[in-house]
Amino acid sequence: VTLLSPLTRRPQLSPLAEKELGVLLKYKAAEVEARGLDEDPSVLHMYDYRYYLNQVEEKDYQVDHEALRQYFPLDAVLDGLVDIYQEVFGLRFVRIDPETVEVTTWHPEVLLFVVYRVDADLPSTPSNTSRGTDPLNDPLNPLSPRSNETLLGYYYLDLFPRDDKFGHAACWPL
C-alpha cells in the first residue's frame, strides 16, 4: 500500500489514488487466489504495480500495447526523451555513431551517448582545445564539449532482448 502513499498526502488526489489502489488490489487478490500464491493480497508492492496496471489496461480498457507500438517508433521516442532530459535537466546528449567513431560496447545494438551538463549562463562556443589530438576535444567535432559544457559521462542504452541478457527491465551502473 505504500506505493501510492505519496498521492494520498494530497487531499484532492486521495480518492483517486484509493480507487486505483482498490482496482489493482482486486486484480492481485484474484490472481493470488487463482494461483494459490502464498502472498498477502492486500499489499501492493512496487514490483506488482506495473504488472497489475497492465492487467487493468488490457482487461478493463482493451489496450493492446503491441498495436500501440506502431505509433511510437523507437527513434522518435528516443529523440523525444532526449529532448525532454536536455530541456528539464540542462544537459546535452550526443549519440555516438559507431560508423564514424570507434567505440567498444558489449553488443553492436547498444547505443552510446556522451552527456554534458550545460551552463546556460555562459555563451556556447566550441572549446579552445587544439585540433588533432583527442577527437573528443576537437572543437570541430560535435562530440566535443562547448565552452559552456562539462562532461558528465557516458550513457549506454541496451534496449533489445537477447538470449544472453536479462529478460526484464534493469538499470545497472557501470
XYZ file of C-alpha atoms in Angstrom:
174
model
C 0.000 0.000 0.000
C 2.998 2.308 0.420
C 3.380 2.541 -3.370
C 0.573 5.099 -3.762
C 1.026 6.653 -0.298
C 2.625 9.877 -1.601
C -0.562 10.511 -3.591
C -2.758 10.134 -0.532
C -0.998 13.061 1.175
C -2.625 15.426 -1.314
C -6.313 15.613 -0.392
C -7.567 16.207 -3.940
C -5.767 13.072 -5.179
C -6.557 10.809 -2.255
C -9.925 9.500 -3.545
C -8.465 8.792 -6.978
C -5.414 7.054 -5.541
C -7.545 4.923 -3.250
C -9.831 3.979 -6.127
C -6.889 2.987 -8.351
C -5.307 1.065 -5.497
C -8.570 -0.808 -4.954
C -8.740 -1.846 -8.612
C -5.131 -3.052 -8.609
C -5.632 -4.957 -5.348
C -8.760 -6.606 -6.794
C -6.664 -7.980 -9.653
C -3.924 -9.070 -7.264
C -6.385 -10.828 -4.937
C -7.942 -12.707 -7.868
C -4.537 -13.887 -9.050
C -3.354 -14.849 -5.569
C -6.492 -16.960 -5.143
C -6.488 -18.473 -8.649
C -2.818 -19.452 -8.493
C -2.789 -20.385 -4.792
C 0.050 -17.991 -4.044
C 1.385 -17.565 -0.516
C 1.205 -13.785 -0.602
C -0.837 -11.082 1.131
C -3.401 -9.927 -1.474
C -3.971 -6.664 0.406
C -0.396 -5.429 -0.149
C 0.694 -3.953 -3.463
C 4.477 -3.878 -3.802
C 6.385 -1.629 -6.166
C 7.204 -4.644 -8.344
C 3.471 -5.514 -8.526
C 2.350 -2.132 -9.782
C 3.308 -2.317 -13.483
C 2.139 -5.924 -13.789
C -1.341 -5.269 -12.395
C -1.643 -1.944 -14.196
C -1.072 -3.838 -17.459
C -3.802 -6.286 -16.410
C -6.240 -3.412 -15.824
C -5.354 -1.736 -19.129
C -5.774 -4.944 -21.121
C -8.894 -6.328 -19.418
C -10.837 -3.208 -18.442
C -9.846 -0.888 -21.286
C -8.811 -3.332 -24.060
C -5.443 -1.605 -24.516
C -3.265 -3.550 -26.931
C 0.302 -2.480 -26.185
C 1.641 -4.269 -29.251
C -0.788 -2.383 -31.519
C 0.290 0.920 -29.934
C 3.928 0.320 -30.860
C 3.328 1.408 -34.468
C 2.578 4.943 -33.226
C 5.786 5.173 -31.190
C 8.783 4.348 -33.404
C 11.945 3.888 -31.380
C 13.975 6.721 -32.919
C 11.156 9.243 -32.441
C 10.651 8.170 -28.818
C 14.388 8.329 -28.076
C 14.665 11.766 -29.677
C 11.699 12.981 -27.634
C 13.073 11.614 -24.372
C 16.498 13.092 -25.036
C 14.905 16.471 -25.820
C 12.967 16.373 -22.540
C 16.042 15.469 -20.473
C 18.094 18.159 -22.201
C 15.456 20.808 -21.519
C 14.486 19.820 -17.994
C 17.926 18.968 -16.619
C 20.143 21.314 -18.631
C 22.015 18.545 -20.405
C 23.233 17.831 -23.913
C 23.218 14.258 -25.221
C 25.308 13.390 -28.260
C 24.662 9.982 -29.767
C 27.889 8.344 -30.868
C 27.703 6.815 -34.314
C 29.855 3.660 -34.345
C 30.317 4.141 -38.098
C 32.280 7.384 -37.524
C 33.723 6.993 -34.008
C 35.408 3.836 -32.769
C 33.567 2.695 -29.647
C 33.546 -0.523 -27.691
C 30.274 -1.886 -26.348
C 29.252 -5.365 -25.282
C 26.902 -5.715 -28.262
C 26.539 -3.908 -31.628
C 22.924 -2.892 -30.837
C 23.962 -0.967 -27.710
C 23.574 2.796 -28.162
C 26.124 5.126 -26.615
C 25.630 8.783 -25.754
C 28.065 11.384 -24.439
C 26.329 13.502 -21.783
C 27.284 17.088 -20.981
C 25.972 19.478 -18.323
C 25.159 22.821 -19.928
C 25.724 26.094 -18.057
C 23.027 28.312 -19.574
C 24.657 31.446 -18.114
C 27.736 31.074 -20.342
C 27.934 31.544 -24.121
C 28.069 28.359 -26.169
C 31.099 28.211 -28.447
C 33.399 25.365 -29.475
C 36.058 24.661 -26.853
C 39.520 26.173 -27.322
C 41.303 22.825 -27.397
C 43.577 22.427 -30.397
C 42.703 20.034 -33.209
C 44.405 16.799 -33.990
C 44.802 15.192 -30.565
C 41.808 13.583 -28.883
C 38.694 13.546 -31.134
C 36.503 14.310 -28.097
C 38.496 17.539 -27.621
C 38.404 18.603 -31.267
C 36.375 21.872 -31.395
C 35.019 20.959 -34.843
C 33.747 17.585 -33.616
C 30.103 17.624 -32.405
C 31.160 15.245 -29.620
C 33.492 17.885 -28.170
C 32.264 19.913 -25.208
C 31.341 23.509 -25.894
C 32.684 26.346 -23.743
C 29.573 26.257 -21.540
C 29.566 22.462 -21.030
C 31.103 19.952 -18.653
C 31.409 16.292 -19.497
C 29.199 14.286 -17.118
C 29.811 10.852 -18.565
C 28.592 8.253 -20.994
C 25.141 6.694 -21.223
C 24.772 3.189 -22.624
C 21.328 2.129 -23.778
C 20.771 -1.591 -24.381
C 17.123 -1.899 -25.420
C 16.702 -5.193 -27.217
C 16.250 -8.711 -25.807
C 18.928 -11.337 -26.401
C 19.486 -14.907 -25.250
C 22.428 -13.924 -23.032
C 20.641 -10.987 -21.375
C 18.169 -10.490 -18.546
C 14.558 -10.701 -19.733
C 13.309 -7.831 -17.575
C 13.861 -4.098 -17.390
C 17.042 -3.275 -15.495
C 19.373 -0.406 -14.785
C 22.997 -1.246 -13.967
C 25.684 1.281 -13.069
C 28.971 0.723 -14.910
